[in-house]
Coordinates of C-alpha atoms in Angstrom, one line a residue:
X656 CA -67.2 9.1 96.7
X657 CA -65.6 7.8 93.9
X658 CA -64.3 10.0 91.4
X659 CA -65.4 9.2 87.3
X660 CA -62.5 7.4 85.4
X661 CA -62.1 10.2 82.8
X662 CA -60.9 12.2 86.0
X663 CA -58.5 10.1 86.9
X664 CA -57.0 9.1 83.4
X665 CA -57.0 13.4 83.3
X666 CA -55.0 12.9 86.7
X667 CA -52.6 10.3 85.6
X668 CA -52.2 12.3 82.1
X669 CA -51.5 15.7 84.0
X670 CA -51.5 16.9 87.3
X671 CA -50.2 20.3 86.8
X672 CA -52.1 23.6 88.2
X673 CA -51.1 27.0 88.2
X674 CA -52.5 29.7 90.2
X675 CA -53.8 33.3 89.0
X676 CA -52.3 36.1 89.5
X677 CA -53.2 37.8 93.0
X678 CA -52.6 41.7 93.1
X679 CA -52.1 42.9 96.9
X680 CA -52.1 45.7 98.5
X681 CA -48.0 45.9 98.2
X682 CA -48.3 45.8 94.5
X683 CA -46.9 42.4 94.2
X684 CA -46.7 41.4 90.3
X685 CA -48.5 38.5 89.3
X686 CA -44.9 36.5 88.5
X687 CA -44.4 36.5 92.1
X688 CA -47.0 34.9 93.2
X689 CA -47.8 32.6 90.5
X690 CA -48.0 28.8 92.3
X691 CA -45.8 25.8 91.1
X692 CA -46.7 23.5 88.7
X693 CA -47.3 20.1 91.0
X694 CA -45.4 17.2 90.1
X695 CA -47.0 14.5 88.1
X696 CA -48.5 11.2 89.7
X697 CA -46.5 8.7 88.3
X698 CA -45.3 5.1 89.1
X699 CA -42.7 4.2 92.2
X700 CA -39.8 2.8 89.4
X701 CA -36.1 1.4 90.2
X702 CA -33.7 3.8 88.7
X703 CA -32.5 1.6 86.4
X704 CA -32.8 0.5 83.2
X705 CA -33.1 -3.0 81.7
X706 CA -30.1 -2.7 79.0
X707 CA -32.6 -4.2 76.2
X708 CA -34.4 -7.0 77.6
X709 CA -36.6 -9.1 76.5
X710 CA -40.3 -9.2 78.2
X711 CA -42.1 -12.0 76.4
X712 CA -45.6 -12.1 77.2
X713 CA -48.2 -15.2 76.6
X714 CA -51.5 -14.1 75.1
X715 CA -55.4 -14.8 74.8
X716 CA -56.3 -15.0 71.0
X717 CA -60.0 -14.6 70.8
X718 CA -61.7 -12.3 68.7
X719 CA -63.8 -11.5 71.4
X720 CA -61.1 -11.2 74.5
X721 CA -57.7 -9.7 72.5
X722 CA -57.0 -6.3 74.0
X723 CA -53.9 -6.3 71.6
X724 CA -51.0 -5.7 74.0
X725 CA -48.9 -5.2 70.7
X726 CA -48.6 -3.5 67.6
X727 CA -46.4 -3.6 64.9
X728 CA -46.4 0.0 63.5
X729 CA -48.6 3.2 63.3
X730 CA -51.3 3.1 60.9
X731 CA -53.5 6.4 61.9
X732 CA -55.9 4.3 63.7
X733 CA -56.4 6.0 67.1
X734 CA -56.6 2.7 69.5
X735 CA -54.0 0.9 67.3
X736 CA -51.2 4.1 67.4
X737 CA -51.9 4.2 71.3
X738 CA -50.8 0.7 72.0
X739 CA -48.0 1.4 70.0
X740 CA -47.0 4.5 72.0
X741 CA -47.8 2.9 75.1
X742 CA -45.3 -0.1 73.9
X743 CA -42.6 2.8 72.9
X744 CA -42.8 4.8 75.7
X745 CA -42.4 2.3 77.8
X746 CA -39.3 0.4 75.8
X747 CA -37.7 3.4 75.7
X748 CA -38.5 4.4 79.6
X749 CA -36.7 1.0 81.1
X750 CA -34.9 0.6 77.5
X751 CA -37.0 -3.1 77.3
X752 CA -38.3 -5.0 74.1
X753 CA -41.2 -6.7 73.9
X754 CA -42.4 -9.5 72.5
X755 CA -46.2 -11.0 72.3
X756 CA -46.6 -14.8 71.7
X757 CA -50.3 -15.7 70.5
X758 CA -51.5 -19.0 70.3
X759 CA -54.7 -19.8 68.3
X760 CA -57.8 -21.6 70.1
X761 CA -54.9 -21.4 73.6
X762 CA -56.9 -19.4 75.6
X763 CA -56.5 -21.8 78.1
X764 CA -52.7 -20.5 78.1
X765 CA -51.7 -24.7 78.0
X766 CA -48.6 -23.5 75.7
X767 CA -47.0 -21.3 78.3
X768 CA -48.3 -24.0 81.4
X769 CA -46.2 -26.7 79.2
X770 CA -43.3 -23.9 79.2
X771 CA -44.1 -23.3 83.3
X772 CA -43.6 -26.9 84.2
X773 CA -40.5 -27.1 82.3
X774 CA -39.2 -24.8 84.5
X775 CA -38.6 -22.2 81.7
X776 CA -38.5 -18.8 82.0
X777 CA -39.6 -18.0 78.4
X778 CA -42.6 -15.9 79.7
X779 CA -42.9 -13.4 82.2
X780 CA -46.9 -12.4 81.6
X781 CA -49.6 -14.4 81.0
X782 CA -52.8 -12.5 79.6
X783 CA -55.4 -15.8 79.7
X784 CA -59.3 -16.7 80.2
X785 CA -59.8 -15.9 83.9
X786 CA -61.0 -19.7 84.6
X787 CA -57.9 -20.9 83.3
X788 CA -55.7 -18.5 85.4
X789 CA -56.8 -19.4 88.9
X790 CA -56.3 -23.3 88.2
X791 CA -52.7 -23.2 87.2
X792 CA -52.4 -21.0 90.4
X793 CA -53.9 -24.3 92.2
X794 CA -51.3 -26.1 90.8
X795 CA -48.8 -23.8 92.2
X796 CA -47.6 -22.5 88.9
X797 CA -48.1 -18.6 89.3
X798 CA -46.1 -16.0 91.2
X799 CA -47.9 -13.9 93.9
X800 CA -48.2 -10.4 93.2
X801 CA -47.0 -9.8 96.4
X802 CA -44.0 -11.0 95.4
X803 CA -44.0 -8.3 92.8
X804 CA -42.1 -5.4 94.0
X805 CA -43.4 -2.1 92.1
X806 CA -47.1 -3.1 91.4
X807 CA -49.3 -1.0 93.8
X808 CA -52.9 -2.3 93.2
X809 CA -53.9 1.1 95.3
X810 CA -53.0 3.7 92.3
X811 CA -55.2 5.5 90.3
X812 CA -54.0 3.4 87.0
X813 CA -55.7 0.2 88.5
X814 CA -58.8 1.8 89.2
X815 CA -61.2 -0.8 89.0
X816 CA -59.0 -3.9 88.6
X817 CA -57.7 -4.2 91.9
X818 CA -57.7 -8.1 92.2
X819 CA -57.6 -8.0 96.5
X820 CA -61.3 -9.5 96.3
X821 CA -60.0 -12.8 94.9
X822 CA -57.0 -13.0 97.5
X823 CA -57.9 -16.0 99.3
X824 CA -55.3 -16.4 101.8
X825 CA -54.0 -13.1 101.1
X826 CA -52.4 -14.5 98.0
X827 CA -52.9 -12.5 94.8
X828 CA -51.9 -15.3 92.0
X829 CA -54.3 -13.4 89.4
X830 CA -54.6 -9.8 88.5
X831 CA -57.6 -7.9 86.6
X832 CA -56.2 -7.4 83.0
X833 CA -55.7 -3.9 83.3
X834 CA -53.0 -3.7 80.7
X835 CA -55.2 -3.8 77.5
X836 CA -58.7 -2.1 76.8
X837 CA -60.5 -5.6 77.4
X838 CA -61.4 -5.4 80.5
X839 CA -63.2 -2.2 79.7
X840 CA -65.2 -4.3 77.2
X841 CA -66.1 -7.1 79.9
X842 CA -68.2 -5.5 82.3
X843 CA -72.1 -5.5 81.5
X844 CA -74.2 -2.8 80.7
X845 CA -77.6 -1.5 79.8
X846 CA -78.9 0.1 76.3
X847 CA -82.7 1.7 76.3
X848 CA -84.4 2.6 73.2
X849 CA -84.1 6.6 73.1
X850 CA -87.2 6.4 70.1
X851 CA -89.4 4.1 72.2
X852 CA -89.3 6.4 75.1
X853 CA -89.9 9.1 73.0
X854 CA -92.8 7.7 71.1
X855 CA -94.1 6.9 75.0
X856 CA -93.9 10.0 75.9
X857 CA -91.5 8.8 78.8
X858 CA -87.9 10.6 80.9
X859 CA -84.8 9.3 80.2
X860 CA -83.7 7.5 83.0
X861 CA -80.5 9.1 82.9
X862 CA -81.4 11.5 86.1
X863 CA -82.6 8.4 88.0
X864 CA -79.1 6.7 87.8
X865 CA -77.1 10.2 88.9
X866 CA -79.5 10.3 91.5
X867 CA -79.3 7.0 92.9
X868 CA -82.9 6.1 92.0
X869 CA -82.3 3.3 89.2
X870 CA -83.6 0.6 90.8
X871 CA -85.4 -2.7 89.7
X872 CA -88.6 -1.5 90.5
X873 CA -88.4 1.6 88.5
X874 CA -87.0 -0.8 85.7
X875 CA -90.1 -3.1 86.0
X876 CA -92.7 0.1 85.7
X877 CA -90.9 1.6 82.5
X878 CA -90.4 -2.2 81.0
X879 CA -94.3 -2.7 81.6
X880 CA -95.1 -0.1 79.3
X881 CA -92.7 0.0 76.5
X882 CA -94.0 -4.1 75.7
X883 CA -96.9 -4.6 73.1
X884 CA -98.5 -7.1 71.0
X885 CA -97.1 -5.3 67.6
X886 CA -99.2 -8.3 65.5
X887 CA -102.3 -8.6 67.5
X888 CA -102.1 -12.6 67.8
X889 CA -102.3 -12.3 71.4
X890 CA -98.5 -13.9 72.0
X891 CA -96.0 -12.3 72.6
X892 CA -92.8 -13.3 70.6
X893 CA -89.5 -11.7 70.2
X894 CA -89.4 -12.0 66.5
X895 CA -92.6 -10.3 65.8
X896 CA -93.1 -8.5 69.3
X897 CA -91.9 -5.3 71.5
X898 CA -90.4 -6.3 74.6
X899 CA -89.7 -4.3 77.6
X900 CA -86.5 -6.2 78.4
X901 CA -84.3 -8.1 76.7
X902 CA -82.0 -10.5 78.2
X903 CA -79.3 -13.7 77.3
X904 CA -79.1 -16.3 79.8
X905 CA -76.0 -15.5 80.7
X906 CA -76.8 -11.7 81.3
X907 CA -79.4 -10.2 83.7
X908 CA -80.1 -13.6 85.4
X909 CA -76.4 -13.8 86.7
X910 CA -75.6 -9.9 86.7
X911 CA -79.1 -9.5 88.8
X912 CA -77.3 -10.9 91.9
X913 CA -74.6 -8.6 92.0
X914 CA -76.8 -5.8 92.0
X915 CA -78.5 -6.4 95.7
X916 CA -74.6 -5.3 97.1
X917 CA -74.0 -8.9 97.4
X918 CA -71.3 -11.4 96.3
X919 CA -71.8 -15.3 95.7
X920 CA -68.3 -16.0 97.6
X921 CA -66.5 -13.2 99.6
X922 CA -62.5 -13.3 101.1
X923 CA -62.8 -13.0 104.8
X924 CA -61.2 -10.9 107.3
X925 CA -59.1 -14.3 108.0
X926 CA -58.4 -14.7 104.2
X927 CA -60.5 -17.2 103.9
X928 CA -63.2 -18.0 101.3
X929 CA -66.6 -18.6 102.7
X930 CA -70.1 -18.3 101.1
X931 CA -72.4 -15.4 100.9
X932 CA -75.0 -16.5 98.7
X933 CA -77.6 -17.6 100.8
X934 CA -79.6 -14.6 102.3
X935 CA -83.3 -13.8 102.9
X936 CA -82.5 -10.4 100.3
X937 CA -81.4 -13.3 98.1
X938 CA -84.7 -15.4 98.4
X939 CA -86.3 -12.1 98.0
X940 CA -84.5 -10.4 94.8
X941 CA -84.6 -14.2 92.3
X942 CA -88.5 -14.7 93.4
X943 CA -89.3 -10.8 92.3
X944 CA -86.6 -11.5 89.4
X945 CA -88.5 -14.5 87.7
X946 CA -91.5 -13.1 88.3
X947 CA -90.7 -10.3 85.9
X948 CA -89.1 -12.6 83.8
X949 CA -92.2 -14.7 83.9
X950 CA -93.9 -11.5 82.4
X951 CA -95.2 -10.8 78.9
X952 CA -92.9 -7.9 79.1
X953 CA -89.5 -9.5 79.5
X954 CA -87.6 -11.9 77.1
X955 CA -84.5 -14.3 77.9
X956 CA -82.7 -15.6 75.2
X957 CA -81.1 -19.1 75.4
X958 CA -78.7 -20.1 73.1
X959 CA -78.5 -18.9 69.9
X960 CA -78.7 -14.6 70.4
X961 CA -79.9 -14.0 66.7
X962 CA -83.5 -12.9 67.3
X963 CA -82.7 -10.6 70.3
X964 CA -80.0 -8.7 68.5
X965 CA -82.6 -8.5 65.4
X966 CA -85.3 -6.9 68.0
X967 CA -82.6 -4.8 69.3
X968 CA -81.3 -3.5 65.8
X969 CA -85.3 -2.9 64.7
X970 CA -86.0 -1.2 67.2
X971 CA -88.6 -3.4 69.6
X972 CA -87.5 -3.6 72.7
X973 CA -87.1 -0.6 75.1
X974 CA -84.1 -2.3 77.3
X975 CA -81.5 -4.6 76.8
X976 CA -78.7 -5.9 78.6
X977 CA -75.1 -6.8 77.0
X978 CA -71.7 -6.0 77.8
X979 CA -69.7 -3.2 76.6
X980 CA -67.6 -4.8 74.1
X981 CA -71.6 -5.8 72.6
X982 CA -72.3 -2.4 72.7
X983 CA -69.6 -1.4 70.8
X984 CA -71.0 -3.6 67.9
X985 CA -74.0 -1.2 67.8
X986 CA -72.3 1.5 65.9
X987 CA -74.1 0.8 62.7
X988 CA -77.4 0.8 64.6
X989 CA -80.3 3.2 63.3
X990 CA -82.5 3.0 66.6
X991 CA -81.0 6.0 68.7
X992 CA -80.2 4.5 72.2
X993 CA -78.4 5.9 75.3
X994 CA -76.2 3.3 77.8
X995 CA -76.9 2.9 81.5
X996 CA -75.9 0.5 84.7
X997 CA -77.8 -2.5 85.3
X998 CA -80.4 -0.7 88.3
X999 CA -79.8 -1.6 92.1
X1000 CA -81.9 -4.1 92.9
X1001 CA -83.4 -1.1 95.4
X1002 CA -82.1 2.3 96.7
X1003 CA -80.3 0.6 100.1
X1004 CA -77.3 -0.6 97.9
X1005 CA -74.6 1.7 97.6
X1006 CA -73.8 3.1 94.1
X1007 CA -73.9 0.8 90.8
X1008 CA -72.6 -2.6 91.0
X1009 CA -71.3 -4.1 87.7
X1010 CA -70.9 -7.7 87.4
X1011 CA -67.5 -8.8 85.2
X1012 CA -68.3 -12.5 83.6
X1013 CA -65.7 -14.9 83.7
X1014 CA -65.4 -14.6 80.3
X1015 CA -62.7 -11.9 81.0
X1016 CA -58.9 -12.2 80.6
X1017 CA -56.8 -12.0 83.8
X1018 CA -53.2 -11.6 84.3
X1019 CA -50.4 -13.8 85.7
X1020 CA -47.1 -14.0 86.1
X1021 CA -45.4 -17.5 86.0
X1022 CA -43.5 -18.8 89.0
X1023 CA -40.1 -19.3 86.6
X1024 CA -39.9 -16.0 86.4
X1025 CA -36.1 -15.0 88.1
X1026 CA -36.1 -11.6 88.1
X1027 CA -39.6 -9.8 89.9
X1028 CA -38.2 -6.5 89.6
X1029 CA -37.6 -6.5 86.3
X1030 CA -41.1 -8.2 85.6
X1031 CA -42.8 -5.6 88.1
X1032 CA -41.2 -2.4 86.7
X1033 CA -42.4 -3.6 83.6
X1034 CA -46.0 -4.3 84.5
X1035 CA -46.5 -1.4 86.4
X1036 CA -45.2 1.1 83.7
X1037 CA -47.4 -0.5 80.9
X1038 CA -50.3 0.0 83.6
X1039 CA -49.3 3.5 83.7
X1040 CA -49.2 4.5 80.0
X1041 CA -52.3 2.6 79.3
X1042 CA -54.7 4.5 81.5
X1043 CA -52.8 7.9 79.7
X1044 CA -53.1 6.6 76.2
X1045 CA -54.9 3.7 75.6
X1046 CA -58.1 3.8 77.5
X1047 CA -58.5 7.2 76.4
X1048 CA -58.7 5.9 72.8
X1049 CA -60.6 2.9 73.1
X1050 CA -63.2 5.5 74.1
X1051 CA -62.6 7.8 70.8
X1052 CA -62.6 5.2 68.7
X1053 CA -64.7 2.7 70.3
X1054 CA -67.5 4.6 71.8
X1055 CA -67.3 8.1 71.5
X1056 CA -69.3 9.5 68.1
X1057 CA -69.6 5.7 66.7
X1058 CA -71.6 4.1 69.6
X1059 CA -72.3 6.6 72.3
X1060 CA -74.6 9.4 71.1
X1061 CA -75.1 11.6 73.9
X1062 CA -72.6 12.9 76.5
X1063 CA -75.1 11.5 79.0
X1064 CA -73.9 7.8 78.4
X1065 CA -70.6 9.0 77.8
X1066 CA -71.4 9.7 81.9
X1067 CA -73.2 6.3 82.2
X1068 CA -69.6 4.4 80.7
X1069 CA -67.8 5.9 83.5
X1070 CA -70.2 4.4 85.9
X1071 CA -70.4 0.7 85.0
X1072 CA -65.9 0.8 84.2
X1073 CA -65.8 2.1 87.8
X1074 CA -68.9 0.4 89.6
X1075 CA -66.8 -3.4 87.9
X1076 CA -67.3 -6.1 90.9
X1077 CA -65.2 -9.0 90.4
X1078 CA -66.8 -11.7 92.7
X1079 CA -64.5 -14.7 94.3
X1080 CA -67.6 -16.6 93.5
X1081 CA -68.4 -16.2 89.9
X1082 CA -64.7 -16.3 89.0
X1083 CA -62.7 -18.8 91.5
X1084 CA -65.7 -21.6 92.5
X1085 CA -66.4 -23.1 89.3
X1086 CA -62.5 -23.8 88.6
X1087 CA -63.0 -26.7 91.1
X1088 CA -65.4 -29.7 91.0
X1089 CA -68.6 -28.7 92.2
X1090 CA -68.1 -25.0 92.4
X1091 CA -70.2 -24.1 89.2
X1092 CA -73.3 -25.4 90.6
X1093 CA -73.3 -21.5 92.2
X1094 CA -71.0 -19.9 90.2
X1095 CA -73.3 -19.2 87.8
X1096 CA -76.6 -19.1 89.9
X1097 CA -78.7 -17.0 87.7
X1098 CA -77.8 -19.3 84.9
X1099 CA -78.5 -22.6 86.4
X1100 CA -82.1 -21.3 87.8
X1101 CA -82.9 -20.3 84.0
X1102 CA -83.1 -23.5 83.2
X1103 CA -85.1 -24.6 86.5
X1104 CA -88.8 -24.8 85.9
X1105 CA -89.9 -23.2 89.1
X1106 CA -86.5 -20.8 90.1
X1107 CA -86.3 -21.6 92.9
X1108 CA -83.2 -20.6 95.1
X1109 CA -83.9 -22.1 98.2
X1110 CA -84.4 -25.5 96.6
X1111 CA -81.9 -25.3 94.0
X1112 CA -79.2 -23.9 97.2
X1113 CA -80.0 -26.8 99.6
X1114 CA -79.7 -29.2 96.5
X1115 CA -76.2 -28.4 95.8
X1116 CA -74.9 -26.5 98.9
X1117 CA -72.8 -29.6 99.9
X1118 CA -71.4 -30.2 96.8
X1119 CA -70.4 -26.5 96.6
X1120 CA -69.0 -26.1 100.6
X1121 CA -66.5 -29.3 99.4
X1122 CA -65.5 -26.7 96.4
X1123 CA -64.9 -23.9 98.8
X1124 CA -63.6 -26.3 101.5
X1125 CA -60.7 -27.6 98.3
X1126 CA -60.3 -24.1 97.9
X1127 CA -59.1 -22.8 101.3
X1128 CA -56.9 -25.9 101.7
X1129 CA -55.1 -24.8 98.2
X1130 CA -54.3 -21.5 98.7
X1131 CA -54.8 -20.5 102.0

């Protein structure tokens, strides 16, 4: 059973014990049988250092996706004073310098693939939009982390990023960004209205999810009764109404999927990608999906997201679905709400499963990179310290006492960072022609009149297969 993140970030920050003192029979003093401290869990490192180096790294700049990988100075804020220990400690570790190029509207990372193909080695990490990454890995322009000496997806500092689900061909050309706090901010989550369920008399559901019992059902029965005609006119509209749920397009309808223990596109035993989409629990989950969404009790936003987040801020609808780095924008809320998982879509799927949106930076080392040990010691020390000062800190500042209000979702946060699925599907298929058309399934039967699957999947499974097909031929 997986262990919460705060557990490990304790592990990675300390793993030091000592025993009490044990009084025998013989009179033995408690000094002599006092245990050793254990050595700390760290990194597998050369013994060497870097005599100053430079490691230049290419980054996203979005207001929405910049996990700052650099700061200037200390200023007393807690997450901006962590980067810049992590960035210290770390220079002063492999003696290194850093230096962070950002280019404006580049998320694309088009700068540093004009610098790749000019067979330059002026950067040695890319920190890009994940559907930008995987095509300049098509066009042979990244470096496989297996190439990459001292990364080791398998330690507790990568918890929850390991990229070996997108490895098609058992080549890893992308990597979860695991170096910033954004990819803590990615994943989606729930928010339920602590005053509705008071005023409705009704049970947290925070029980339900330790339990195991969060499930769609149970999601549909509390959403039922938490909706009302607030007006009286009979209709039920988000601007004037109380809604059970509240969804974007882009949210619950895609995120849905993940939650039946499936993936759109999974990495075979021969390293190959192959479809997964099309089951009968799929068929089954969209037609009970839409018909709740169908309901007077449910609302999906297209577009423009101003009258849900009104509802949400005054206080009219009992659940509503957003990522993290949304949720962190609540903290000047007055409704008193508590964060949960997305439910299961029943109790047969194992734990929580989070969907990350390929909205979400990944990480990527150039191919005209000469030295992989240098760029791997590098990588995997900044890993390190972030989990021991960073992550810790995006939670203080972030969500602890300004967004969470209860250690209950404090609980809840370490479920969704370490429940995060990253699907082949949602995140490789629609960076080649035709692969979008399932990519973003929930999405595209939004806009279907009937959402249908079966329909909409024989429609377009050709088209798709070709994308999968293009795929396999590129990098496996």
């Amino acid at each position: 059973m997986k262990k919460r993140i705060l557990s490990l970030l304790l592990l990675c920050a300390m793993l030091s014990a000592c025993g009490e003192a044990a009084v025998t029979d013989d009179t033995t003093t408690a000094a002599d049988t006092t245990e050793p401290a254990e050595t700390e869990l760290r990194p597998t490192l050369p013994d060497k250092t870097f005599d100053g180096r430079t490691f230049t790294v290419y980054t996203r700049d979005s207001a929405n996706h910049n996990g700052a990988f650099t700061t200037e100075t200390e200023t007393g804020d807690v997450l901006n004073d962590a980067i810049f220990r992590r960035m210290q400690t770390v220079s002063e570790t492999l003696d290194v310098t850093f230096e962070e190029v950002k280019k404006t509207g580049d998320g694309e990372g088009n700068g540093a693939k004009d610098a790749i193909l000019s067979g330059d080695d002026a950067y040695q990490l890319l920190i890009i939009f994940s559907r930008s990454a995987i095509p300049m890995a098509g066009e042979e322009l990244l470096m496989d982390w297996n190439d990459l000496p001292y990364v080791d997806f398998d330690q507790p500092w990568w918890v929850g990023a390991n990229p070996k689900s997108l490895a098609v061909g058992n080549k890893i050309f992308v990597s979860i960004d695991n170096l910033t706090h954004d990819a803590l901010g990615a994943p989606a989550g729930m928010i339920f209205n602590k005053d509705l369920f008071d005023q409705y008399n009704l049970t947290y559901p925070y029980q339900m999810v330790k339990d195991g019992k969060w499930t769609m059902d149970r999601m549909i029965e509390l959403a039922t009764q938490l909706s009302a005609d607030l007006n009286g006119d009979s209709e039920l509209k988000l601007t004037d109404d109380q809604f059970g749920v509240a969804a974007t397009e882009w949210t619950c309808p895609q995120n849905v999927f993940v939650t039946t223990g499936q993936t759109i596109a999974t990495v075979n035993a021969d390293g190959l990608l192959e479809l997964t989409l099309n089951t009968p629990r799929t068929v089954e989950m969209y037609e009970k999906y839409f018909t709740f969404a169908e309901s007077d009790c449910y609302s999906i936003t297209k577009g423009d997201v101003t009258d849900m987040n009104n509802a949400v801020r005054a206080g009219r609808v009992g659940f509503a679905e957003m990522s993290v780095y949304a949720i962190s924008n609540l903290r000047d809320i007055d409704t008193e709400f508590g964060i949960i998982p997305q439910p299961k879509y029943d109790e047969s799927v194992e734990g929580y499963r989070v969907n990350v949106g390929g909205h979400c930076n990944f990480l990527a080392v150039p191919k005209t990179v000469t030295d992989p040990e240098f760029v791997s010691a590098v990588i995997e020390s900044i890993c390190f310290e972030n989990q021991k000062t960073v992550i810790p800190a995006f939670r203080e500042r972030v969500l602890e006492g300004k967004v969470v209000r209860d250690e209950e979702s404090m609980e809840m946060l370490d479920i969704i960072f370490e429940s995060r699925v990253y699907d082949p599907g949602h995140l490789i298929l629609p960076c080649f022609p035709g692969g979008g058309e399932f990519a973003d399934i929930g999405n595209k039967l939004v806009y279907r009149p009937d959402h249908n699957f079966s329909s909409y999947y024989a429609a377009n499974e050709k088209k798709v297969q070709s994308a999968v097909d293009k795929i396999n031929e590129t990098f496996a």
